[in-house]
CSV table of C-alpha atoms in Angstrom, one decimal:
chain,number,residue,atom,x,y,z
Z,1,UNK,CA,21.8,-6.1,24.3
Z,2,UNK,CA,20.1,-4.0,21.8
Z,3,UNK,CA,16.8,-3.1,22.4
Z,4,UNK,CA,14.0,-4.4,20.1
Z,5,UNK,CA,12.0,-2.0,19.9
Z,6,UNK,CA,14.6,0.6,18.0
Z,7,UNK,CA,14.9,-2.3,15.1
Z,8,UNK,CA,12.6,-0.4,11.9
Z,9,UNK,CA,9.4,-1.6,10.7
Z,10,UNK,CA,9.7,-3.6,7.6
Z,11,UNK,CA,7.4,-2.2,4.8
Z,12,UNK,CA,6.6,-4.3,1.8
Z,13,UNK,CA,4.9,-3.5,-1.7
Z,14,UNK,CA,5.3,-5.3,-5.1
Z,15,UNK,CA,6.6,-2.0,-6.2
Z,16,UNK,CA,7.0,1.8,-5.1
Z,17,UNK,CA,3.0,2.3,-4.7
Z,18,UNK,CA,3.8,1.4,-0.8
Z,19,UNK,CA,5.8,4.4,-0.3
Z,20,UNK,CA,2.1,6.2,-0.1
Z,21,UNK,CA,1.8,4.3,3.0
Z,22,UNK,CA,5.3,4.6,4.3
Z,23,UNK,CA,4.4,8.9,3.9
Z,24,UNK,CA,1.6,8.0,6.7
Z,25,UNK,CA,3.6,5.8,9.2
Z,26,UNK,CA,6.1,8.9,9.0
Z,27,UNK,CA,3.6,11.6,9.6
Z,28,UNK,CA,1.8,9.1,12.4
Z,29,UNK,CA,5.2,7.4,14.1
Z,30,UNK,CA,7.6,10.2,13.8
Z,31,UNK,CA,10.0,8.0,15.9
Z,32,UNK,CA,9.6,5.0,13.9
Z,33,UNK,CA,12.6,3.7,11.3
Z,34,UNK,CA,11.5,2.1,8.2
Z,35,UNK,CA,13.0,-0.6,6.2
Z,36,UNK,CA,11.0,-0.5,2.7
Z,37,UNK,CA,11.2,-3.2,0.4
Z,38,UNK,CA,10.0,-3.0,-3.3
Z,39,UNK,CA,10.0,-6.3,-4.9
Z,40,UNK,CA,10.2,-4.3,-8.7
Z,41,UNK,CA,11.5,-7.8,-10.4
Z,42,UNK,CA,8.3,-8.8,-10.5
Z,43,UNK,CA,6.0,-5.8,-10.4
Z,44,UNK,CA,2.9,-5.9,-10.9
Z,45,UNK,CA,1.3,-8.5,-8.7
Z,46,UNK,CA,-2.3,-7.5,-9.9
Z,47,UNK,CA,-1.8,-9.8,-13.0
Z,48,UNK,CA,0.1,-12.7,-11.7
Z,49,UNK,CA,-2.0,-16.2,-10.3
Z,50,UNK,CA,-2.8,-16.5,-6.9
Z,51,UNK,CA,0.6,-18.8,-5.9
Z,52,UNK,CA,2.9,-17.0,-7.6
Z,53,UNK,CA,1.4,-14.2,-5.1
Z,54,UNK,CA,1.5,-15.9,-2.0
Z,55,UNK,CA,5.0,-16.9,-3.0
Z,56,UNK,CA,6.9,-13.6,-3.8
Z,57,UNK,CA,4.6,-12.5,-0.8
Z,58,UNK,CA,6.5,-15.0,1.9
Z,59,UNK,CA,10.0,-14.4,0.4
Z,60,UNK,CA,9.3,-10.4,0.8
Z,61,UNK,CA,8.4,-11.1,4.3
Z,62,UNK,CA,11.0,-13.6,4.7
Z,63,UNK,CA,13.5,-10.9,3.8
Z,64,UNK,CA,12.0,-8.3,6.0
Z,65,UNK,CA,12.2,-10.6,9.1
Z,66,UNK,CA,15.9,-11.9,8.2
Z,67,UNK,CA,17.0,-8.5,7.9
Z,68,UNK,CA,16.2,-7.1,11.5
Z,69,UNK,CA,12.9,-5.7,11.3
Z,70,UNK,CA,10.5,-6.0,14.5
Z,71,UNK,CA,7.1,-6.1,13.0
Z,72,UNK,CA,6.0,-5.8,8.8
Z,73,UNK,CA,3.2,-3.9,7.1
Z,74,UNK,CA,1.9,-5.6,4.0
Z,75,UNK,CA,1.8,-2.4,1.8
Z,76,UNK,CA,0.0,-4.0,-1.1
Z,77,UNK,CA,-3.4,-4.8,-1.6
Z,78,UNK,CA,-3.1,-7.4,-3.6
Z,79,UNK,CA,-0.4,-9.6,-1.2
Z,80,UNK,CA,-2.8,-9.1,1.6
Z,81,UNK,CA,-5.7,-10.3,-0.2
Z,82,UNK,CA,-4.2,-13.2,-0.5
Z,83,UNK,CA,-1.4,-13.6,2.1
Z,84,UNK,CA,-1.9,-12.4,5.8
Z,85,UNK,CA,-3.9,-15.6,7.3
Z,86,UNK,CA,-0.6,-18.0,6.2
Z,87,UNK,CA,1.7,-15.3,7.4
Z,88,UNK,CA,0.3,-14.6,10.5
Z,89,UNK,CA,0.2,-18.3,11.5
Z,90,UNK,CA,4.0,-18.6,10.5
Z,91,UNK,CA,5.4,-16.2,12.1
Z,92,UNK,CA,3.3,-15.9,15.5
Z,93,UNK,CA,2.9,-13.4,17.8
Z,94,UNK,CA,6.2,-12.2,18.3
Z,95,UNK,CA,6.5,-11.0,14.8
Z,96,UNK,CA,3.4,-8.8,14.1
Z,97,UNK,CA,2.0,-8.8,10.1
Z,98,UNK,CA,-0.3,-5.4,9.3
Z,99,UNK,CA,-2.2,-5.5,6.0
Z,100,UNK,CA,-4.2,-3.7,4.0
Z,101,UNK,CA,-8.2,-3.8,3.5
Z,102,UNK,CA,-9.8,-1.4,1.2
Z,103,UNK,CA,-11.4,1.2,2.5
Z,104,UNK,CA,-14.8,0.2,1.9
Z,105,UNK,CA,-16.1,1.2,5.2
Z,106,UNK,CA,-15.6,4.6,5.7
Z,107,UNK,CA,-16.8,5.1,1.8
Z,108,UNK,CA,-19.8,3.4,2.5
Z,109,UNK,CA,-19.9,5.8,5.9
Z,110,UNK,CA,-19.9,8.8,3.6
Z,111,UNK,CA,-21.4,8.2,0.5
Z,112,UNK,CA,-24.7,10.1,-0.3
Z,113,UNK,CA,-25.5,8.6,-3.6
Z,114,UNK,CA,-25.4,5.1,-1.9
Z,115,UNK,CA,-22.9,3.8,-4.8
Z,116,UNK,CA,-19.4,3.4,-4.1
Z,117,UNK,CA,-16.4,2.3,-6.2
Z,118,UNK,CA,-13.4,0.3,-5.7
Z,119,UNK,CA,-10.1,0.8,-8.0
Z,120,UNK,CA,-8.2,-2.0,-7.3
Z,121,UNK,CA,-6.1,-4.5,-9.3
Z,122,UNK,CA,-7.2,-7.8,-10.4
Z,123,UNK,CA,-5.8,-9.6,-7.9
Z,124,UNK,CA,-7.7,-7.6,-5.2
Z,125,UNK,CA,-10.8,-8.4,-6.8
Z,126,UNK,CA,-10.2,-12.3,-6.7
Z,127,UNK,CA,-8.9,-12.2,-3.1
Z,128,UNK,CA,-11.1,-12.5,-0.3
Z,129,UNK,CA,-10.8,-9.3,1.9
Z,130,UNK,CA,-12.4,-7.1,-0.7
Z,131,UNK,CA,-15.1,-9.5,-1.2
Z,132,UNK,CA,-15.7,-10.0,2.3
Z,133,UNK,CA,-15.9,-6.1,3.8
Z,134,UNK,CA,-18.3,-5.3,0.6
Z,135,UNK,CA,-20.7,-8.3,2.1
Z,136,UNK,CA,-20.3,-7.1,5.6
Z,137,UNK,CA,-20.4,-3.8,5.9
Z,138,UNK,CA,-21.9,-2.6,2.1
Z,139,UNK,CA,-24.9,-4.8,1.4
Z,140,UNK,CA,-26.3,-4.6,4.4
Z,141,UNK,CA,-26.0,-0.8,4.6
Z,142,UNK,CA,-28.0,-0.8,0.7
Z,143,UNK,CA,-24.6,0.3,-0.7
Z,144,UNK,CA,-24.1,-0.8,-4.1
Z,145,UNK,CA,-20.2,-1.3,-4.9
Z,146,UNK,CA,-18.9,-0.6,-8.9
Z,147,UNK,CA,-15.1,-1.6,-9.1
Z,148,UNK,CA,-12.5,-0.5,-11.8
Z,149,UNK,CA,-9.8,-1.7,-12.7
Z,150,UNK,CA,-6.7,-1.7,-15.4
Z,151,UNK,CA,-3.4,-3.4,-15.8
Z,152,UNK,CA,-1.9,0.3,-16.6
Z,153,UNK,CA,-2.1,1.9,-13.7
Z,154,UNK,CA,0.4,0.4,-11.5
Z,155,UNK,CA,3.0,0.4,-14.5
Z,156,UNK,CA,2.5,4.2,-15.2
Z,157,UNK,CA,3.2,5.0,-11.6
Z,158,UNK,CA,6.1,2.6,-11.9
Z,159,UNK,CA,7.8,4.4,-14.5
Z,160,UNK,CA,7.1,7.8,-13.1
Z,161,UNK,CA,4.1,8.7,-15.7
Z,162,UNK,CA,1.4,9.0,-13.5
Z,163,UNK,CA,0.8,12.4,-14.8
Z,164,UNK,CA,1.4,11.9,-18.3
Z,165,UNK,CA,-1.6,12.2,-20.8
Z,166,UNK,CA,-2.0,8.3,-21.4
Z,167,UNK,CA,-2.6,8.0,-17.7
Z,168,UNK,CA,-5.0,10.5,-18.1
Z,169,UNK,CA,-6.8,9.0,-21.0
Z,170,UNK,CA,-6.4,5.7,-19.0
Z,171,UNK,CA,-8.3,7.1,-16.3
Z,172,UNK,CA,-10.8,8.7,-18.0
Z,173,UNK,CA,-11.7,5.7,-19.6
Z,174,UNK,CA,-12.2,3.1,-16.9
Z,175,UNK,CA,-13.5,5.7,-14.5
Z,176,UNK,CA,-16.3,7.4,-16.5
Z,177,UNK,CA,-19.0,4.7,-16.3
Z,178,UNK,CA,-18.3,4.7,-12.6
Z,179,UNK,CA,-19.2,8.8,-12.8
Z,180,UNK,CA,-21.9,8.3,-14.9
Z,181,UNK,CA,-23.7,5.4,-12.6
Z,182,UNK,CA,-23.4,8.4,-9.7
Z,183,UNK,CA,-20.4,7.1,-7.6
Z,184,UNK,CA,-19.4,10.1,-5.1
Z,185,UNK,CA,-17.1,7.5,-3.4
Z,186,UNK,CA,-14.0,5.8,-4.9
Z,187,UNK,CA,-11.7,3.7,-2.8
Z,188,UNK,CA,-7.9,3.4,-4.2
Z,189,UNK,CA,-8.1,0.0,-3.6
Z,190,UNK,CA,-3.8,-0.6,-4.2
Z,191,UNK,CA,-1.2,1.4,-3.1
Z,192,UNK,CA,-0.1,2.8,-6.1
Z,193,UNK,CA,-3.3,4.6,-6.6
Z,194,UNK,CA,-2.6,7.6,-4.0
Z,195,UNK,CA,0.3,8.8,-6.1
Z,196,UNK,CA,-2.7,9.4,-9.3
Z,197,UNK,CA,-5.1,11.9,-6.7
Z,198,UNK,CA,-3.4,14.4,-8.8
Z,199,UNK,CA,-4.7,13.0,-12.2
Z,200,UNK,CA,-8.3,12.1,-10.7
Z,201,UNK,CA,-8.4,15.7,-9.7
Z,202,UNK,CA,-7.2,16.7,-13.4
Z,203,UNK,CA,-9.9,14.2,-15.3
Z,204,UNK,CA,-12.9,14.5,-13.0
Z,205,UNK,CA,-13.1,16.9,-10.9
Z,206,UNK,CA,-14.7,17.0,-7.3
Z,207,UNK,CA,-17.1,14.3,-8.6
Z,208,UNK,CA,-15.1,11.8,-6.2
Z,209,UNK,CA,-14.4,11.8,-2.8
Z,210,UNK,CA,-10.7,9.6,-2.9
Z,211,UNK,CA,-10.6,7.5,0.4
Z,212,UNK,CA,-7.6,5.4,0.7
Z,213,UNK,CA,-6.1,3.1,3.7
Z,214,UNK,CA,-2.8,4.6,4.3
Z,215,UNK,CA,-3.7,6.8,7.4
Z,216,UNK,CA,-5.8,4.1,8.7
Z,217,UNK,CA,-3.1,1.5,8.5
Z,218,UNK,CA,-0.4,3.9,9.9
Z,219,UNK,CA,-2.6,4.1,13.1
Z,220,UNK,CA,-3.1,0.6,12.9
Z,221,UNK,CA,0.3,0.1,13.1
Z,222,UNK,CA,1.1,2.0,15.9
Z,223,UNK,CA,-1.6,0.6,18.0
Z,224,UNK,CA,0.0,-3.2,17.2
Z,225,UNK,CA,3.4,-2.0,17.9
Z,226,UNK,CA,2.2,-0.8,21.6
Z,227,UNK,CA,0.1,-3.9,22.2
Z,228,UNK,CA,3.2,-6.1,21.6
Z,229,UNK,CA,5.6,-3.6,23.2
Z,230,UNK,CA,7.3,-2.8,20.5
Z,231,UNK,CA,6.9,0.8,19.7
Z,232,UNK,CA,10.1,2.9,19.8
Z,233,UNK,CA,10.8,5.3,23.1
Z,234,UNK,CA,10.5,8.9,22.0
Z,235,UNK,CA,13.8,10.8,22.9
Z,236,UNK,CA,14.1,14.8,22.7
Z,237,UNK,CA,17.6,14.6,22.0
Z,238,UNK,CA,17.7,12.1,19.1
Z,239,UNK,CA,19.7,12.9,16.2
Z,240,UNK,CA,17.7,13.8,13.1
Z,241,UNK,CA,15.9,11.1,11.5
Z,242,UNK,CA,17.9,8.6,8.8
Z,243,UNK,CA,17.3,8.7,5.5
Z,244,UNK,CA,14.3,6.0,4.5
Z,245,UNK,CA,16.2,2.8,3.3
Z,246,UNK,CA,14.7,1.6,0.5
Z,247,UNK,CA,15.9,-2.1,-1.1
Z,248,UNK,CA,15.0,-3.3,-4.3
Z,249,UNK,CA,14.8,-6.8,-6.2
Z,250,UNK,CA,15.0,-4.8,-9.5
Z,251,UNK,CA,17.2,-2.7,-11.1
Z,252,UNK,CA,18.5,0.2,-9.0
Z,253,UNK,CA,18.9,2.7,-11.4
Z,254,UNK,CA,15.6,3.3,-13.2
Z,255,UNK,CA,13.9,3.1,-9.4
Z,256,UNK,CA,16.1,6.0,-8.3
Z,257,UNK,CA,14.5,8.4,-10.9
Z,258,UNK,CA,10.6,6.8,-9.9
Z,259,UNK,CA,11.6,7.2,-6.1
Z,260,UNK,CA,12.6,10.6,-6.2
Z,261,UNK,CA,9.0,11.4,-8.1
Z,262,UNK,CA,7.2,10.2,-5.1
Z,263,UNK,CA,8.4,11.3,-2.5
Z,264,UNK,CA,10.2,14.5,-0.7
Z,265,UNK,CA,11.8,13.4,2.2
Z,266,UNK,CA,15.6,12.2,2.1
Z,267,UNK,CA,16.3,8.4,1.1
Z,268,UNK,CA,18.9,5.5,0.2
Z,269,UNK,CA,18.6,3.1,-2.6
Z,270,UNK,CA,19.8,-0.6,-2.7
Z,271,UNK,CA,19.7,-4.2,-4.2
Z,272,UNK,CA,18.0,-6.6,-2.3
Z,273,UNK,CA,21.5,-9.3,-0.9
């Protein structure tokens, strides 16, 4: 009988920006096999209405679970602004759902201007989990919270132009008034929004300090997976880890050129079957 808790851990993302957070599970569960899924038939998610979200959402999951994987991380803002409550209740303990929040709390920890922003998509903004951490934890702390946002960004990272000069100008753009009203925190409020540090840095600066959830949802993770005895038995002599297995909905071809953009470490590309 195989044991469960050698079965990978399903990542999903409407896209590639979840791969940010796959980097951190890897750094944080060394042992841990991944299953990423990229639903890049219908990326972006930001844009689309709330059931359409919850929809692709549950078939992502649906897939994840189907296909062998012992416990899924919601890699998308958006999906988890919207999605975790129903998920949770379908799929019960046994099958353990991590999402995303933004990282609202440790900004507001840091910040010594007292005004934090949020990058984040639209659909972030409408869902509740955003909404609900800046009431809890950043009014009552006097914290005033800007938020940015642009249907652009997630489509330049898409196509592997997150440094190009209209990202740049993008950024610039949506991000100055946030500069100029004193902001010294912003949270990258999708997942996407790690892979464009490099451009931040390039437009702005050090004005920002860029907090982001992936670390925070790695440890998560690994916490969950312990709890529900899950996590995978360290073993000195395993073979070298497998590449990453990444499926997507999309079209393989132009994803293998954005893939091998973001990340370093070793990887096989497939259709979703």
């Amino acid at each position: 009988m195989n044991d469960r808790r050698d079965a990978p851990i399903g990542v999903f993302d409407s896209g590639m920006g979840g791969l940010s957070v796959v980097r951190d599970i890897q750094a944080h569960l060394p042992d841990e096999s991944i299953c990423y899924f990229a639903d890049t038939a219908h990326v972006p998610y930001g844009c689309r209405t709330d059931d359409d979200i919850r929809q692709l959402t549950a078939q992502a999951v649906a897939w994840l679970y189907e296909s062998g994987c012992k416990a899924v991380v919601v890699a998308c803002n958006t999906a988890s602004a919207f999605s975790l409550t129903a998920l949770r209740e379908h799929y019960g303990a046994g099958f353990p759902i991590i999402g995303l929040v933004p990282a609202v709390k440790p900004a507001v920890a840091a910040t010594h201007t007292h005004r934090v922003g949020v990058l984040a998509t639209q659909g972030t903004l409408r869902g509740t989990l955003l909404n609900d951490v800046i009431r809890e934890v950043a009014t009552p702390a006097g914290v005033q919270v800007l938020t940015a946002v642009s249907p652009k960004l997630v489509p330049f990272v898409e196509q592997g132009r997150q440094n190009s000069p209209e990202c740049d100008a993008e950024l610039l753009q949506i991000l100055s008034p946030l500069a100029a009203a004193g902001v010294d925190q912003l949270v990258l409020g999708c997942t996407h929004y790690p892979f464009l540090r490099p451009a931040i840095r390039r437009v702005f600066g050090d004005q920002f300090a860029l907090i982001d959830s992936g670390a925070a949802v790695a440890k998560q993770t690994g916490r969950v997976l312990a709890q529900h005895g899950l996590a995978r038995v360290h073993r000195p002599c395993r073979p070298n880890a497998k590449p990453l297995d990444i499926c997507v909905s999309g079209d393989v071809s132009s994803a293998r050129h954005v893939v091998a953009t973001l990340l370093e470490c070793p990887f096989i590309l497939r259709a979703m079957t």
